Coordinates of C-alpha atoms in Angstrom, one line a residue:
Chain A
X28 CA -34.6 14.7 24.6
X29 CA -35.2 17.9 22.8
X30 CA -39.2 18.3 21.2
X31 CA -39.6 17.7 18.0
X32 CA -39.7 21.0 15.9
X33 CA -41.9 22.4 13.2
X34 CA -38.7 21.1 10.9
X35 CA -38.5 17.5 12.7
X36 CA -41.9 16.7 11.7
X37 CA -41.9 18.4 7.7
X38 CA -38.5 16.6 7.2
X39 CA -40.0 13.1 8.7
X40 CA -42.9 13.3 6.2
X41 CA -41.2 14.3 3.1
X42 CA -38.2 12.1 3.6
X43 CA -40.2 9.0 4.2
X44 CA -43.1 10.3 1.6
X45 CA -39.8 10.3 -0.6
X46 CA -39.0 6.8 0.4
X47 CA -41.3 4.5 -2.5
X48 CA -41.9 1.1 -1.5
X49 CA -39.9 -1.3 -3.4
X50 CA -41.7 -4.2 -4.7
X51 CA -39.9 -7.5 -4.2
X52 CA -40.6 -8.9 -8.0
X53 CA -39.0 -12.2 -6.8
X54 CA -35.5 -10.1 -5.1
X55 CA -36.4 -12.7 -2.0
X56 CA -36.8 -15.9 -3.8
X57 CA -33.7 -14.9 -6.1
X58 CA -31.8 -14.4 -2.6
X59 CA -33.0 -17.9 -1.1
X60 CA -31.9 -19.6 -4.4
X61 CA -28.0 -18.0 -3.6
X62 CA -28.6 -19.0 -0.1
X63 CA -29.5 -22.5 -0.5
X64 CA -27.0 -23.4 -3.5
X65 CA -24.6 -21.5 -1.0
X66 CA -26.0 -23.8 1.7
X67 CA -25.4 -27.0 -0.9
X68 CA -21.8 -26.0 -1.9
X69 CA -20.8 -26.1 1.4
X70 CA -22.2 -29.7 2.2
X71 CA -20.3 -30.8 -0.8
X72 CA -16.9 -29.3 -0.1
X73 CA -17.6 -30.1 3.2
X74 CA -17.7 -34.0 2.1
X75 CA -14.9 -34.1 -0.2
X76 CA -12.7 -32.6 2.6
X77 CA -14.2 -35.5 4.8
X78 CA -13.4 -38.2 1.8
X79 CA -9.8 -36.4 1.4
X80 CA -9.2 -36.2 4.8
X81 CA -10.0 -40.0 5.5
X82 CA -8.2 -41.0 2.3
X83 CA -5.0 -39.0 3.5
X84 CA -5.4 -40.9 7.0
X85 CA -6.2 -44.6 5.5
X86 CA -3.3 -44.5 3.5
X87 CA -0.4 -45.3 6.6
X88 CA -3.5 -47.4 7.6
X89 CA -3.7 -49.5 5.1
X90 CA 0.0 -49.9 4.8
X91 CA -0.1 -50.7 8.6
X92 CA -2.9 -53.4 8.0
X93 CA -1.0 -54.7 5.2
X94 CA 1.6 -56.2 7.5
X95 CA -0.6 -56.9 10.3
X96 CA -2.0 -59.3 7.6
X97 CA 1.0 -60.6 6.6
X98 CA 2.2 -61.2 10.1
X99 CA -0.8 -63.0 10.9
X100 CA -0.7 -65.1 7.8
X101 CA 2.8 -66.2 8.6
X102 CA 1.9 -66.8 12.4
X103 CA -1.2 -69.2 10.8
X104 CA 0.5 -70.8 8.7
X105 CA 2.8 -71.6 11.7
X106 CA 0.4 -73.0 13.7
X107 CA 0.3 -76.9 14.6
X108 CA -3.1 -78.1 13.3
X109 CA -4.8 -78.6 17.1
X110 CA -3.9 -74.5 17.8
X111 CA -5.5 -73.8 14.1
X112 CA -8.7 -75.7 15.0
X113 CA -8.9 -73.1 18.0
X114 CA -7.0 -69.9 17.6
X115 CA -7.3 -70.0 13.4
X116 CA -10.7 -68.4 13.1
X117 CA -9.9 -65.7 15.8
X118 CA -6.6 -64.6 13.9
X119 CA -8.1 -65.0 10.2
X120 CA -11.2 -62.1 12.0
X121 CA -8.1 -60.4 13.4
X122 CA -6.9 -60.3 9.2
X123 CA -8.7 -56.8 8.4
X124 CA -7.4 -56.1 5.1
X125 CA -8.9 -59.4 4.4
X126 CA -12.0 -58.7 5.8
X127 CA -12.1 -55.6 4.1
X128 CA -11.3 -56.8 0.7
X129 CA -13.9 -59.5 1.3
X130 CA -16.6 -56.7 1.9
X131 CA -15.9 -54.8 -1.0
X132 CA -16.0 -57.7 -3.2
X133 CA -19.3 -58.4 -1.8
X134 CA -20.4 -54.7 -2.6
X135 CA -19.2 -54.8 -5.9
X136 CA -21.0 -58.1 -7.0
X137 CA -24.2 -55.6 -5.1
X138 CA -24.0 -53.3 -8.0
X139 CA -22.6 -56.0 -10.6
X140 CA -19.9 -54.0 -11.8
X141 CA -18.7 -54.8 -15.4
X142 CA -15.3 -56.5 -16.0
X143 CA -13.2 -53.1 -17.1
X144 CA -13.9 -51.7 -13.9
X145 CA -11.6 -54.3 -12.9
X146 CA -9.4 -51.4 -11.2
X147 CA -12.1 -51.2 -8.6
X148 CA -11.5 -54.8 -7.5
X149 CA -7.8 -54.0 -7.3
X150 CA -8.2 -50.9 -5.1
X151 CA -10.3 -52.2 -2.7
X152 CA -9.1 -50.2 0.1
X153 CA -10.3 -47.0 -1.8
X154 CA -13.6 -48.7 -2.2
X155 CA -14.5 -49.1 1.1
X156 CA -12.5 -45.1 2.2
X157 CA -14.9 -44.2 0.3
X158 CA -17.9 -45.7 1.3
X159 CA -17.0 -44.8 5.0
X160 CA -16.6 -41.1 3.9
X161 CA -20.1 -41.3 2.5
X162 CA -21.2 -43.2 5.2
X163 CA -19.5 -40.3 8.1
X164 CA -20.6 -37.4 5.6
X165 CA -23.7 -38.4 6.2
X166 CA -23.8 -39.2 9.7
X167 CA -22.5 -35.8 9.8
X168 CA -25.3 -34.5 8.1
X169 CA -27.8 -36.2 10.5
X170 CA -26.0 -35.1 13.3
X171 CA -26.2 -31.2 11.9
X172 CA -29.9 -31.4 11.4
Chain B
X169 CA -50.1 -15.6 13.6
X170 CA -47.0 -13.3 11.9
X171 CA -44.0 -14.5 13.7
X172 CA -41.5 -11.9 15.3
X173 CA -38.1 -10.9 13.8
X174 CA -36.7 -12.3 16.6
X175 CA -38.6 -15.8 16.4
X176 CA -37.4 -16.0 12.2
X177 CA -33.4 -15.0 13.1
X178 CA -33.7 -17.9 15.6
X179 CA -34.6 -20.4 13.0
X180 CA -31.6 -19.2 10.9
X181 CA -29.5 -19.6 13.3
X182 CA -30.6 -22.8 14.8
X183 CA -31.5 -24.7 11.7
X184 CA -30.3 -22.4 9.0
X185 CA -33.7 -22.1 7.8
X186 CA -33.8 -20.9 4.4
X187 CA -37.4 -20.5 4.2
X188 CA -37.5 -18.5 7.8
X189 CA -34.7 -16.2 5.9
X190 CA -36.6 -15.9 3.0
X191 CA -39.5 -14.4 5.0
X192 CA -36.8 -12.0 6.7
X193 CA -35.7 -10.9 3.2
X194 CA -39.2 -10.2 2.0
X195 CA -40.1 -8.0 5.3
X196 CA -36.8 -5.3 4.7
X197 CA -35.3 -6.1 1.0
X198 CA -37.7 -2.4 0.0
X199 CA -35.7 -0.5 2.6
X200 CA -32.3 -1.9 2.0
X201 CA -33.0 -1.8 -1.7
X202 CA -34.1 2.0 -1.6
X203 CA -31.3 3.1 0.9
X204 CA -29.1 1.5 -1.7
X205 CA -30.6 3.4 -4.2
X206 CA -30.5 6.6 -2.6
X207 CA -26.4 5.5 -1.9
X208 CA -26.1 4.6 -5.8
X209 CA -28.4 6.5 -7.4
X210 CA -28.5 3.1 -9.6
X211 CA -31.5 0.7 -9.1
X212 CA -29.6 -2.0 -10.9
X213 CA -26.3 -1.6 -8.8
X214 CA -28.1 -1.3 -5.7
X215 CA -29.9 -4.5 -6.3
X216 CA -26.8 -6.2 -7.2
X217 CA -25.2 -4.9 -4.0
X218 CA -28.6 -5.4 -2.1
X219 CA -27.9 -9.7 -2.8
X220 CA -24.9 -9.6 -1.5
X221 CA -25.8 -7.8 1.5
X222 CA -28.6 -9.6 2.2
X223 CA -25.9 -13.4 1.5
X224 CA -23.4 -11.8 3.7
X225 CA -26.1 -11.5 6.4
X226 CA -26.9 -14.8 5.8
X227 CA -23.6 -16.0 7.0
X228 CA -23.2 -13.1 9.2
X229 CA -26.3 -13.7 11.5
X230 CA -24.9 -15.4 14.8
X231 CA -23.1 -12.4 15.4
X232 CA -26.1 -10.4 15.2
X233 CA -27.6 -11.5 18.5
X234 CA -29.0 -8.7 21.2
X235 CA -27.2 -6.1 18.9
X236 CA -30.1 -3.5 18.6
X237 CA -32.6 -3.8 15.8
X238 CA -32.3 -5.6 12.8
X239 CA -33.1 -3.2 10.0
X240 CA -30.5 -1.4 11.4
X241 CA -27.8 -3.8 11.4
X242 CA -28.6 -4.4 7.8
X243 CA -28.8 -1.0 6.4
X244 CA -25.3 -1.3 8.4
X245 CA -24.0 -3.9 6.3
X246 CA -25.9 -2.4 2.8
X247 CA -23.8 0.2 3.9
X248 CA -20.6 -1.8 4.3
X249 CA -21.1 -3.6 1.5
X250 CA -21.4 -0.2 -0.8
X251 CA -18.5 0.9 0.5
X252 CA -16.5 -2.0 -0.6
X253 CA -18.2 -1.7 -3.8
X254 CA -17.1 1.4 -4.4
X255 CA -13.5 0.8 -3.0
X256 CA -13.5 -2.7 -5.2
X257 CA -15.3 -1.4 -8.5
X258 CA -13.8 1.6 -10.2
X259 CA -17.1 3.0 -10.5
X260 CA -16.6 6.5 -9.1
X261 CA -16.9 8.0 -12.4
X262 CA -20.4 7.1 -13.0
X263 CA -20.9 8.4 -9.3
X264 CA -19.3 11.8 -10.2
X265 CA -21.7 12.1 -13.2
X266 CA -24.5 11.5 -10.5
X267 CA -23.3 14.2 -8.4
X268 CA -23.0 16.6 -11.4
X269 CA -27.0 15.8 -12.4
X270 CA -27.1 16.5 -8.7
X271 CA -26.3 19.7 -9.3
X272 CA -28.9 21.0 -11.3
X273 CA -31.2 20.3 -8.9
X274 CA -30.2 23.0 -7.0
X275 CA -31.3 25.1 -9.5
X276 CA -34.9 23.5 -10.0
X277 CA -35.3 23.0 -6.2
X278 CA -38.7 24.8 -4.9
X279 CA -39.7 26.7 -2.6
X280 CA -41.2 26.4 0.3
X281 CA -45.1 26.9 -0.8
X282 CA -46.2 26.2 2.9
X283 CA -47.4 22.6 3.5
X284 CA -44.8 20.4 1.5
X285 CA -41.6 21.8 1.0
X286 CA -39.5 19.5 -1.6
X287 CA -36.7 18.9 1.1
X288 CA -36.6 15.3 -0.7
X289 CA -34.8 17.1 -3.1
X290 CA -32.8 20.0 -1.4
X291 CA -31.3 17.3 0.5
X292 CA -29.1 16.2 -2.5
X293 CA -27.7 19.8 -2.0
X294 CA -26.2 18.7 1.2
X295 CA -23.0 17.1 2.0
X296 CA -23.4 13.3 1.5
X297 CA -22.6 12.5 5.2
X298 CA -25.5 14.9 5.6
X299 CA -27.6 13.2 3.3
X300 CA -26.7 10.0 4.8
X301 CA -28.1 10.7 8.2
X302 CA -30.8 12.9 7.8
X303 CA -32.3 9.9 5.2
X304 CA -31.4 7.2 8.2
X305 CA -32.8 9.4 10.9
X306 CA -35.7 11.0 9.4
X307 CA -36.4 8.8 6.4
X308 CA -36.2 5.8 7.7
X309 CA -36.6 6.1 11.7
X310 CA -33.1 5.2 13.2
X311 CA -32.1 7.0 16.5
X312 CA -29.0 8.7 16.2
X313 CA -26.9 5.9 17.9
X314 CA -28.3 3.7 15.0
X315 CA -27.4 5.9 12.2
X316 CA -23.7 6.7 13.5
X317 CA -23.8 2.6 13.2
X318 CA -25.1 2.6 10.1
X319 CA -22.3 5.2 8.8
X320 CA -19.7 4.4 10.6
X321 CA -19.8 7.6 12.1
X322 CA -19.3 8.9 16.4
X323 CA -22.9 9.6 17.8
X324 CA -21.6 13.2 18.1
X325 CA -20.6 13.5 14.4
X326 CA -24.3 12.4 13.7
X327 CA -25.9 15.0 16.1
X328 CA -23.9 17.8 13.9
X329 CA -24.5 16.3 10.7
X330 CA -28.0 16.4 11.8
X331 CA -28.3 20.0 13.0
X332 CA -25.9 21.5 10.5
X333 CA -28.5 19.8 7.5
X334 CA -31.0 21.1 9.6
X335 CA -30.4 24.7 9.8
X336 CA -29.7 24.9 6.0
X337 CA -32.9 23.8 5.6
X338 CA -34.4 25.6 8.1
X339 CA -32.6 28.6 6.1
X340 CA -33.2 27.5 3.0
X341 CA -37.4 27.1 2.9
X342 CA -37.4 29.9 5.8
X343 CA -38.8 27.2 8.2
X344 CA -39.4 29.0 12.2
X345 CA -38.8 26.9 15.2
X346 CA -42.4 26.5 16.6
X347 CA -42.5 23.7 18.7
X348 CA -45.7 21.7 18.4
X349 CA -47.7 20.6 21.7

């Protein structure tokens, strides 16, 4: 590499005497602020795509479970009362949508919900898709960190 | 103990440490914000386009990694990101004006009086893509390689933009070639 000339050195000290030293007067903390409400947005979208995407997949799910239920109901209903002594518990557990509705009720007396939210109790599949999305978003969350 | 450059883009990446990013912002935001200054000639602009340079790295960092040093991959994407600006906002007008004021510092520009020559200011007499590298290289210490980064520019393209800025200066403030040492 060539020595530095007369002109190398003059140009270095008036170029960088020319170069003023920017305060920050908060430009850093005004760039953290985008950066963590960037940081935020992303969790959030990032969860209602997670709540979507498990609503879109419940939904043939819950259809499904519907006439597993109904199958099972006829099958118990079937049943000679020694096999219902027996295999009747093990098939009502087997009854998801049940089990499900049962556990939303439960959550719902949890927060005492007043009667017009009456919808709730009827869509209690919904219910509980969403409290698994919560539950996955924030699994996911704990996972990330 | 200060930690390293390296140690705080490590955080970001692992964690995305806001705070460790915030530190990284506060150690180069005065000379991305002056190079965009110097690229705007518009200290408002240039801190607008500043934040967004500094978001994009942000998101950008992973990439970074064992890619030289990392002022000057961010006066790399300052750059970038002025260059969108100017592509996305029809500002080129207010630009033009600039480079008219520009002009009359030719006429104002002294000479050289011995121990400082103003070649802060007979550099706006030069082509911008002389400008451009002469401020990277001399101004702000970036090889060559780093400033044909910067710019966008071939290392050779640099090396001429560099010696052609030079000798007009050299002519210009009647500036011999006595080497020191």
């Amino acid at each position: 590499m060539a020595e530095p000339d007369r002109l190398d050195e003059l140009l270095a000290r008036s170029l960088q005497r020319s170069i003023d030293t920017v305060p920050d007067d908060g430009f850093s903390a005004r760039v953290v602020r985008r950066v963590r409400l960037r940081k935020s947005l992303r969790v959030l979208s990032l969860s209602l795509a997670t709540l979507a995407g498990l609503l879109i997949a419940l939904m043939p799910a819950g259809r499904a479970l519907e006439k597993l239920d109904a199958e099972l109901a006829r099958i118990l209903e079937r049943l000679e009362t020694s096999q219902s002594a027996s295999v009747g518990p093990i098939l009502e557990a087997l009854r998801v949508r049940e089990t499900l509705g049962y556990l939303s009720e439960q959550i719902m007396s949890l927060f005492a919900l007043p009667g017009d939210a009456a919808w709730l109790a009827e869509n209690q599949a919904l219910v509980m898709a969403s409290v698994l999305a919560l539950a996955a978003t924030a699994v996911l969350r704990l996972l990330a960190s | 103990m200060t930690p390293a450059d390296e140690d705080l883009i490590a955080k970001v990446i692992a964690d995305a440490d806001a705070r460790a990013y915030g530190e990284l912002v506060r150690r180069y935001q005065s000379q991305v914000r002056n190079w965009l200054r110097q690229l705007t000639r518009d200290a408002s602009l240039a801190d607008d386009i500043a934040q967004e340079t500094f978001i994009r790295a942000w998101h950008k960092l992973p990439t970074f990694i064992g890619k030289g040093r990392f002022i000057a991959w961010l006066m790399k994407l300052a750059h970038n990101e002025f260059l969108q600006h100017l592509r996305r906002a029809k500002r080129q007008q207010r630009l033009a004006n600039a480079v008219a004021a520009d002009a009359e510092v030719r006429d104002t520009v002294s000479d050289f009086d011995g121990e400082a020559p103003d070649i802060a200011r007979f550099l706006q007499t030069l082509s911008e893509a002389e400008q451009k590298v002469l401020l990277l290289v001399y101004g702000y210490g970036l090889s060559h390689s780093e400033a044909g980064s910067v710019t966008g520019l071939p290392l050779g393209t640099v090396k001429s933009h560099v010696r052609r800025g030079k000798e007009k200066i050299r002519a210009r403030f009647d500036i011999d070639e006595a080497r020191h040492g």
